Coordinates of N, CA, C and O in Angstrom, one line a residue:
M1 N 20.3 -69.9 18.4 CA 19.6 -71.0 19.6 C 20.8 -71.2 19.9 O 21.7 -71.9 19.5
T2 N 20.8 -71.6 21.3 CA 21.8 -72.4 22.0 C 21.9 -73.8 22.0 O 20.7 -74.6 21.5
R3 N 23.0 -74.7 22.1 CA 23.0 -75.7 22.6 C 21.8 -76.4 23.5 O 21.1 -77.1 22.8
H4 N 21.6 -75.6 24.4 CA 20.5 -76.3 25.4 C 19.4 -76.0 25.1 O 18.5 -77.2 25.1
K5 N 18.9 -74.9 24.3 CA 17.7 -74.9 23.8 C 17.3 -76.3 22.7 O 16.1 -76.3 22.4
I6 N 18.7 -76.1 21.8 CA 18.0 -77.3 20.8 C 17.9 -78.1 21.0 O 17.2 -79.7 21.1
Y7 N 18.6 -79.3 22.5 CA 18.9 -80.3 23.2 C 17.1 -80.4 24.4 O 16.6 -81.3 24.3
A8 N 16.5 -79.2 24.3 CA 15.3 -79.3 24.8 C 14.2 -79.3 24.2 O 13.2 -79.4 24.7
M9 N 14.6 -78.9 23.3 CA 13.3 -78.8 22.1 C 12.9 -80.4 21.5 O 13.1 -81.3 21.9
S10 N 11.4 -80.2 21.8 CA 11.0 -81.9 21.6 C 11.4 -82.0 20.3 O 11.3 -81.3 19.1
F11 N 11.7 -83.7 20.2 CA 11.5 -84.2 18.6 C 10.4 -83.9 17.6 O 10.4 -83.7 16.8
A12 N 9.3 -84.1 18.4 CA 8.0 -84.3 17.5 C 8.1 -82.4 17.0 O 7.2 -82.3 15.9
S13 N 8.6 -81.4 18.2 CA 8.6 -80.3 17.0 C 9.2 -79.9 15.8 O 9.1 -79.2 14.9
V14 N 10.8 -80.8 15.7 CA 11.0 -80.8 14.5 C 11.0 -81.5 13.6 O 11.1 -81.4 12.1
Y15 N 10.4 -82.8 13.8 CA 10.2 -83.8 13.0 C 9.2 -83.7 11.7 O 9.6 -83.9 10.7
P16 N 8.4 -82.6 11.7 CA 7.2 -82.2 10.8 C 8.1 -81.5 9.7 O 8.1 -81.1 8.6
H17 N 9.2 -80.7 10.3 CA 9.8 -79.9 9.9 C 10.6 -81.0 8.4 O 11.4 -80.6 7.5
Y18 N 11.4 -81.8 9.1 CA 12.1 -83.2 8.2 C 11.2 -83.8 7.5 O 11.7 -83.6 5.9
V19 N 9.9 -83.9 7.4 CA 9.1 -84.4 6.6 C 8.5 -83.4 5.8 O 8.3 -83.6 4.5
A20 N 8.3 -82.3 6.2 CA 8.2 -81.2 5.0 C 9.3 -81.3 4.0 O 9.1 -80.8 2.9
K21 N 10.6 -80.6 4.2 CA 11.8 -80.7 3.7 C 11.6 -81.9 2.6 O 11.7 -81.9 1.2
A22 N 11.8 -82.9 3.0 CA 11.4 -84.0 2.4 C 10.1 -84.2 1.3 O 10.5 -84.5 0.1
E23 N 9.3 -83.5 1.5 CA 8.0 -83.9 0.7 C 8.1 -82.6 -0.7 O 7.3 -83.0 -1.4
R24 N 8.7 -82.2 0.0 CA 9.1 -80.7 -1.2 C 9.5 -80.8 -2.3 O 9.4 -80.5 -3.3
K25 N 10.7 -82.0 -1.8 CA 11.5 -82.3 -3.0 C 11.1 -83.7 -3.3 O 12.2 -84.0 -4.3
G26 N 9.6 -84.1 -3.1 CA 9.3 -85.3 -3.7 C 9.4 -86.7 -3.2 O 9.1 -87.8 -4.1
R27 N 10.2 -86.5 -2.2 CA 10.3 -87.9 -1.3 C 9.4 -88.2 -0.2 O 8.7 -87.1 0.0
A28 N 9.3 -88.7 0.6 CA 8.3 -89.6 1.7 C 8.3 -89.7 2.7 O 9.4 -89.4 3.3
K29 N 7.7 -89.6 3.6 CA 7.4 -89.6 5.5 C 7.9 -91.0 5.9 O 8.8 -90.9 6.5
A30 N 7.5 -92.1 5.1 CA 8.3 -93.3 5.1 C 9.7 -93.4 4.9 O 10.3 -94.2 6.0
E31 N 10.6 -92.4 3.8 CA 11.7 -92.4 4.1 C 12.5 -92.2 5.0 O 13.3 -92.2 5.6
V32 N 11.8 -90.9 5.3 CA 12.3 -89.9 6.4 C 12.4 -90.6 7.8 O 13.3 -91.4 8.6
D33 N 11.1 -91.8 8.0 CA 11.0 -92.3 9.3 C 11.9 -93.5 8.9 O 12.4 -93.9 10.2
E34 N 12.1 -93.8 7.7 CA 13.7 -95.0 7.8 C 14.7 -94.7 8.0 O 15.5 -95.6 8.9
I35 N 15.3 -93.6 7.6 CA 16.4 -92.6 8.0 C 16.4 -92.8 9.6 O 17.4 -92.8 10.3
I36 N 15.3 -92.5 10.1 CA 15.2 -92.0 11.5 C 15.5 -93.3 12.3 O 15.9 -94.0 13.1
C37 N 14.7 -94.2 11.8 CA 14.6 -95.7 12.7 C 16.1 -96.4 12.6 O 16.7 -97.3 13.3
W38 N 17.1 -96.2 11.3 CA 18.2 -96.7 11.1 C 19.1 -96.1 11.6 O 19.8 -96.9 12.5
L39 N 19.2 -94.5 11.8 CA 20.0 -93.9 13.0 C 20.2 -94.4 14.0 O 20.9 -94.2 14.8
T40 N 18.5 -94.5 14.7 CA 18.6 -94.5 16.4 C 18.0 -95.9 16.9 O 18.3 -96.2 18.2
G41 N 17.6 -96.8 15.8 CA 17.3 -98.2 16.4 C 16.0 -98.6 16.6 O 15.7 -99.3 17.3
Y42 N 15.3 -97.1 16.8 CA 13.8 -97.1 16.5 C 12.8 -98.0 15.9 O 13.0 -97.6 14.9
D43 N 11.8 -98.8 16.1 CA 11.1 -99.0 15.0 C 10.0 -98.2 14.9 O 9.8 -97.4 15.5
Q44 N 9.0 -98.6 13.8 CA 8.2 -97.5 14.0 C 7.4 -97.4 14.7 O 7.0 -96.0 15.4
Q45 N 6.5 -98.5 15.5 CA 5.7 -98.0 16.7 C 6.8 -97.0 17.8 O 6.3 -96.4 18.3
G46 N 7.6 -97.4 18.1 CA 8.8 -96.8 19.0 C 9.0 -95.3 18.9 O 8.8 -94.2 19.4
L47 N 9.3 -95.0 17.4 CA 9.3 -93.3 16.6 C 8.2 -93.0 16.9 O 8.2 -92.0 17.7
D48 N 7.3 -93.4 16.4 CA 5.4 -93.2 16.7 C 5.0 -92.5 18.6 O 4.8 -91.1 18.5
A49 N 5.6 -93.5 19.3 CA 5.3 -93.4 20.6 C 6.7 -92.1 21.1 O 6.0 -91.2 22.2
E50 N 7.6 -92.1 20.4 CA 8.5 -91.0 21.0 C 7.7 -89.4 20.6 O 7.9 -88.3 21.5
I51 N 7.3 -89.7 19.4 CA 6.4 -88.5 18.8 C 5.3 -87.7 19.7 O 5.3 -86.8 19.8
E52 N 4.6 -89.2 20.0 CA 3.3 -88.8 21.0 C 4.0 -88.0 22.0 O 2.9 -87.2 22.2
K53 N 4.9 -88.8 22.9 CA 5.2 -88.3 24.2 C 5.6 -86.8 24.1 O 6.4 -86.2 25.1
E54 N 6.3 -86.5 22.7 CA 7.2 -84.7 22.8 C 8.2 -85.3 23.4 O 8.6 -84.2 24.0
T55 N 9.0 -86.1 23.3 CA 10.3 -86.2 23.9 C 11.5 -85.5 23.8 O 11.4 -85.3 22.6
D56 N 12.2 -84.5 24.4 CA 13.3 -83.4 24.2 C 14.2 -84.5 23.0 O 14.5 -85.6 23.5
F57 N 15.2 -84.0 22.6 CA 16.1 -84.2 21.6 C 17.1 -84.9 22.4 O 17.5 -86.3 21.5
E58 N 17.8 -84.3 23.2 CA 18.6 -85.1 24.0 C 18.2 -86.3 24.4 O 18.9 -87.3 24.4
T59 N 16.9 -86.7 25.4 CA 16.4 -87.9 25.8 C 16.2 -88.7 24.5 O 16.4 -90.0 24.6
F60 N 16.0 -88.4 23.4 CA 15.5 -88.9 22.2 C 16.2 -90.2 21.7 O 16.1 -91.1 21.3
L61 N 17.4 -89.2 21.5 CA 18.6 -90.0 21.4 C 19.2 -90.7 22.2 O 19.9 -91.9 21.8
A62 N 19.7 -90.2 23.2 CA 20.1 -90.8 24.6 C 19.2 -92.4 24.9 O 19.7 -93.3 25.2
D63 N 18.1 -92.1 24.9 CA 17.1 -93.8 25.0 C 17.0 -94.4 23.8 O 16.4 -95.4 23.7
A64 N 17.4 -93.9 22.3 CA 17.9 -94.8 21.4 C 18.0 -96.0 21.7 O 18.9 -96.5 22.1
P65 N 17.2 -97.1 21.1 CA 17.5 -98.4 21.5 C 19.1 -98.7 21.0 O 19.6 -99.4 21.6
K66 N 19.4 -98.2 19.8 CA 21.2 -98.5 19.5 C 21.3 -97.5 18.2 O 20.7 -97.4 17.3
M67 N 22.2 -96.8 18.7 CA 22.5 -95.9 17.5 C 23.6 -96.5 16.3 O 24.1 -97.5 17.1
N68 N 23.3 -96.5 15.5 CA 23.4 -97.2 14.3 C 25.1 -96.7 14.0 O 25.7 -95.7 13.9
P69 N 25.9 -97.5 14.4 CA 27.6 -97.1 14.7 C 28.0 -96.9 13.2 O 29.0 -95.8 13.0
S70 N 27.5 -97.1 12.2 CA 27.6 -96.5 10.8 C 27.2 -95.2 10.4 O 27.4 -94.7 9.2
R71 N 26.9 -94.4 11.3 CA 26.6 -93.3 11.2 C 27.1 -92.0 11.4 O 27.5 -91.1 10.5
A72 N 28.8 -92.7 11.7 CA 29.7 -91.9 11.9 C 30.6 -92.0 10.3 O 31.5 -91.3 9.9
L73 N 29.7 -92.4 9.4 CA 30.1 -92.2 7.7 C 29.4 -91.3 6.7 O 30.0 -91.3 6.0
T74 N 28.7 -90.5 8.0 CA 27.8 -89.9 7.2 C 29.2 -88.4 7.2 O 29.6 -87.9 8.6
K75 N 29.5 -88.0 6.1 CA 30.5 -86.9 6.2 C 29.7 -85.4 5.6 O 28.7 -85.6 4.6
G76 N 30.4 -84.3 5.6 CA 29.7 -83.2 5.0 C 29.7 -82.0 5.9 O 29.4 -82.1 7.2
V77 N 28.9 -80.9 5.4 CA 28.8 -79.8 5.9 C 27.3 -79.5 6.1 O 26.4 -79.7 5.3
I78 N 27.1 -79.1 7.3 CA 25.7 -78.7 7.6 C 25.8 -77.5 8.3 O 26.5 -77.5 9.7
C79 N 24.6 -77.0 8.2 CA 24.7 -75.2 9.0 C 26.0 -74.8 9.1 O 26.4 -74.4 10.1
G80 N 26.8 -75.0 7.9 CA 28.2 -74.1 8.1 C 29.4 -75.0 8.8 O 30.3 -74.6 8.9
V81 N 28.7 -76.4 9.5 CA 29.7 -77.2 10.3 C 29.7 -78.7 9.5 O 29.0 -78.7 9.1
R82 N 31.4 -79.1 9.5 CA 31.2 -80.4 9.5 C 31.0 -81.2 9.6 O 31.6 -81.2 11.5
V83 N 29.8 -81.9 9.8 CA 29.7 -83.1 11.0 C 30.6 -84.0 11.5 O 30.5 -84.5 12.9
E84 N 31.6 -84.3 10.4 CA 33.0 -84.8 11.5 C 33.5 -84.6 12.2 O 34.1 -85.3 12.9
D85 N 33.4 -83.3 12.6 CA 34.1 -82.4 13.3 C 33.3 -81.9 14.4 O 34.4 -81.2 15.3
I86 N 32.4 -82.5 14.6 CA 31.5 -81.5 15.9 C 31.8 -82.9 16.9 O 32.0 -83.8 16.9
E87 N 32.3 -82.1 18.0 CA 32.7 -82.8 19.2 C 31.9 -83.3 20.2 O 31.9 -84.6 20.8
E88 N 30.9 -82.7 20.2 CA 29.6 -82.8 21.4 C 29.0 -83.9 20.4 O 28.1 -83.5 19.9
P89 N 28.7 -85.3 21.3 CA 28.5 -86.3 21.0 C 26.9 -86.2 20.5 O 25.8 -86.3 19.8
V90 N 25.8 -85.4 21.4 CA 24.8 -84.8 21.0 C 24.3 -84.1 19.9 O 23.5 -84.6 18.9
M91 N 25.1 -83.0 19.9 CA 25.0 -82.5 18.7 C 25.2 -83.0 17.4 O 24.8 -82.7 16.5
Q92 N 26.2 -83.9 17.5 CA 26.9 -84.7 16.5 C 26.0 -85.6 15.6 O 25.5 -85.4 14.5
D93 N 25.2 -86.2 16.8 CA 24.2 -87.1 15.8 C 22.9 -86.3 15.5 O 22.2 -86.7 14.6
I94 N 22.3 -85.4 16.2 CA 21.3 -84.1 15.5 C 21.6 -83.9 14.3 O 21.1 -84.0 13.0
R95 N 23.2 -83.6 14.4 CA 23.2 -82.9 12.6 C 23.9 -84.0 12.0 O 23.4 -84.0 10.5
Y96 N 23.9 -85.5 12.3 CA 24.2 -86.4 11.5 C 22.5 -86.6 10.8 O 22.2 -86.8 9.8
L97 N 21.8 -86.4 11.6 CA 20.2 -86.9 11.3 C 19.7 -85.5 10.1 O 19.5 -85.6 9.1
D98 N 20.5 -84.2 10.5 CA 19.8 -83.1 9.5 C 20.9 -83.5 8.1 O 20.0 -82.6 7.1
K99 N 21.8 -83.9 8.0 CA 22.4 -84.0 7.2 C 21.7 -85.5 6.2 O 21.7 -84.7 5.2
M100 N 21.6 -86.2 6.8 CA 20.8 -87.3 5.9 C 19.4 -87.0 5.3 O 18.9 -87.1 4.5
I101 N 18.9 -86.4 6.4 CA 17.6 -85.6 5.7 C 17.7 -84.8 4.3 O 16.8 -84.6 3.5
D102 N 18.9 -83.9 4.7 CA 19.5 -83.1 3.7 C 19.7 -83.9 2.3 O 19.4 -83.3 1.1
E103 N 20.2 -84.8 2.7 CA 20.8 -86.0 1.2 C 19.3 -86.3 0.9 O 19.2 -86.3 -0.7
L104 N 18.6 -86.8 1.6 CA 17.0 -87.1 1.0 C 16.5 -86.1 0.2 O 16.3 -86.6 -1.1
A105 N 16.5 -85.2 0.8 CA 15.8 -84.0 0.0 C 16.5 -83.6 -1.4 O 15.7 -83.4 -2.3
N106 N 18.0 -84.0 -1.7 CA 18.6 -83.4 -2.7 C 18.6 -84.9 -3.1 O 19.5 -84.6 -4.6
G107 N 17.7 -85.7 -3.3 CA 17.5 -86.5 -4.3 C 18.8 -87.8 -4.5 O 18.7 -88.9 -5.2
K108 N 19.3 -87.9 -3.2 CA 20.4 -88.9 -2.5 C 19.6 -90.6 -2.5 O 18.8 -90.6 -2.1
A109 N 19.9 -91.1 -3.3 CA 19.5 -92.8 -3.0 C 19.4 -93.1 -1.8 O 20.2 -93.0 -0.7
M110 N 18.8 -94.1 -0.7 CA 18.3 -94.7 0.1 C 19.7 -95.4 0.7 O 20.3 -95.0 1.8
E111 N 20.1 -96.4 -0.3 CA 21.4 -97.0 -0.1 C 22.7 -96.2 0.1 O 23.2 -96.2 0.9
K112 N 22.6 -95.1 -0.2 CA 23.8 -94.3 -0.4 C 23.6 -93.3 1.1 O 24.6 -93.2 1.9
I113 N 22.2 -92.9 1.8 CA 22.0 -92.1 2.6 C 22.3 -92.8 3.9 O 23.2 -92.8 4.9
L114 N 21.7 -94.6 3.9 CA 22.2 -95.5 4.8 C 23.5 -96.4 4.6 O 23.9 -97.0 5.6
R115 N 24.5 -95.3 3.8 CA 25.4 -95.7 3.7 C 25.7 -97.4 3.8 O 26.8 -98.3 4.1
T116 N 24.7 -98.0 3.1 CA 24.7 -99.6 2.5 C 25.1 -99.9 1.0 O 25.4 -100.9 1.2
G117 N 25.1 -99.2 0.4 CA 25.5 -99.1 -0.9 C 26.6 -98.3 -1.5 O 26.9 -97.5 -1.2

């Protein structure tokens, strides 16, 4: 999938995959939402509205109320690439989210995922 196609995908089309991945590992949709809200600054109502509007990924991130500066503390490999080495900001933010959802599914504590503990 090309970078352009990823950006054009609706966030709503990817969101159920995040939830399913977490739930398969015994985690909750509320935890997925907490991660997304922490990362983007959306509150639950705002997140739900963006999902309802089927906003594309690029717009979802660009219009986020406040991207969390601590997201840069997210390190590691996702899809064979180190997230901290991704140069394109939108793609890096997408991969930060992917990495955090992976950490959730792998049983990491929320305070560690959110870089608060």
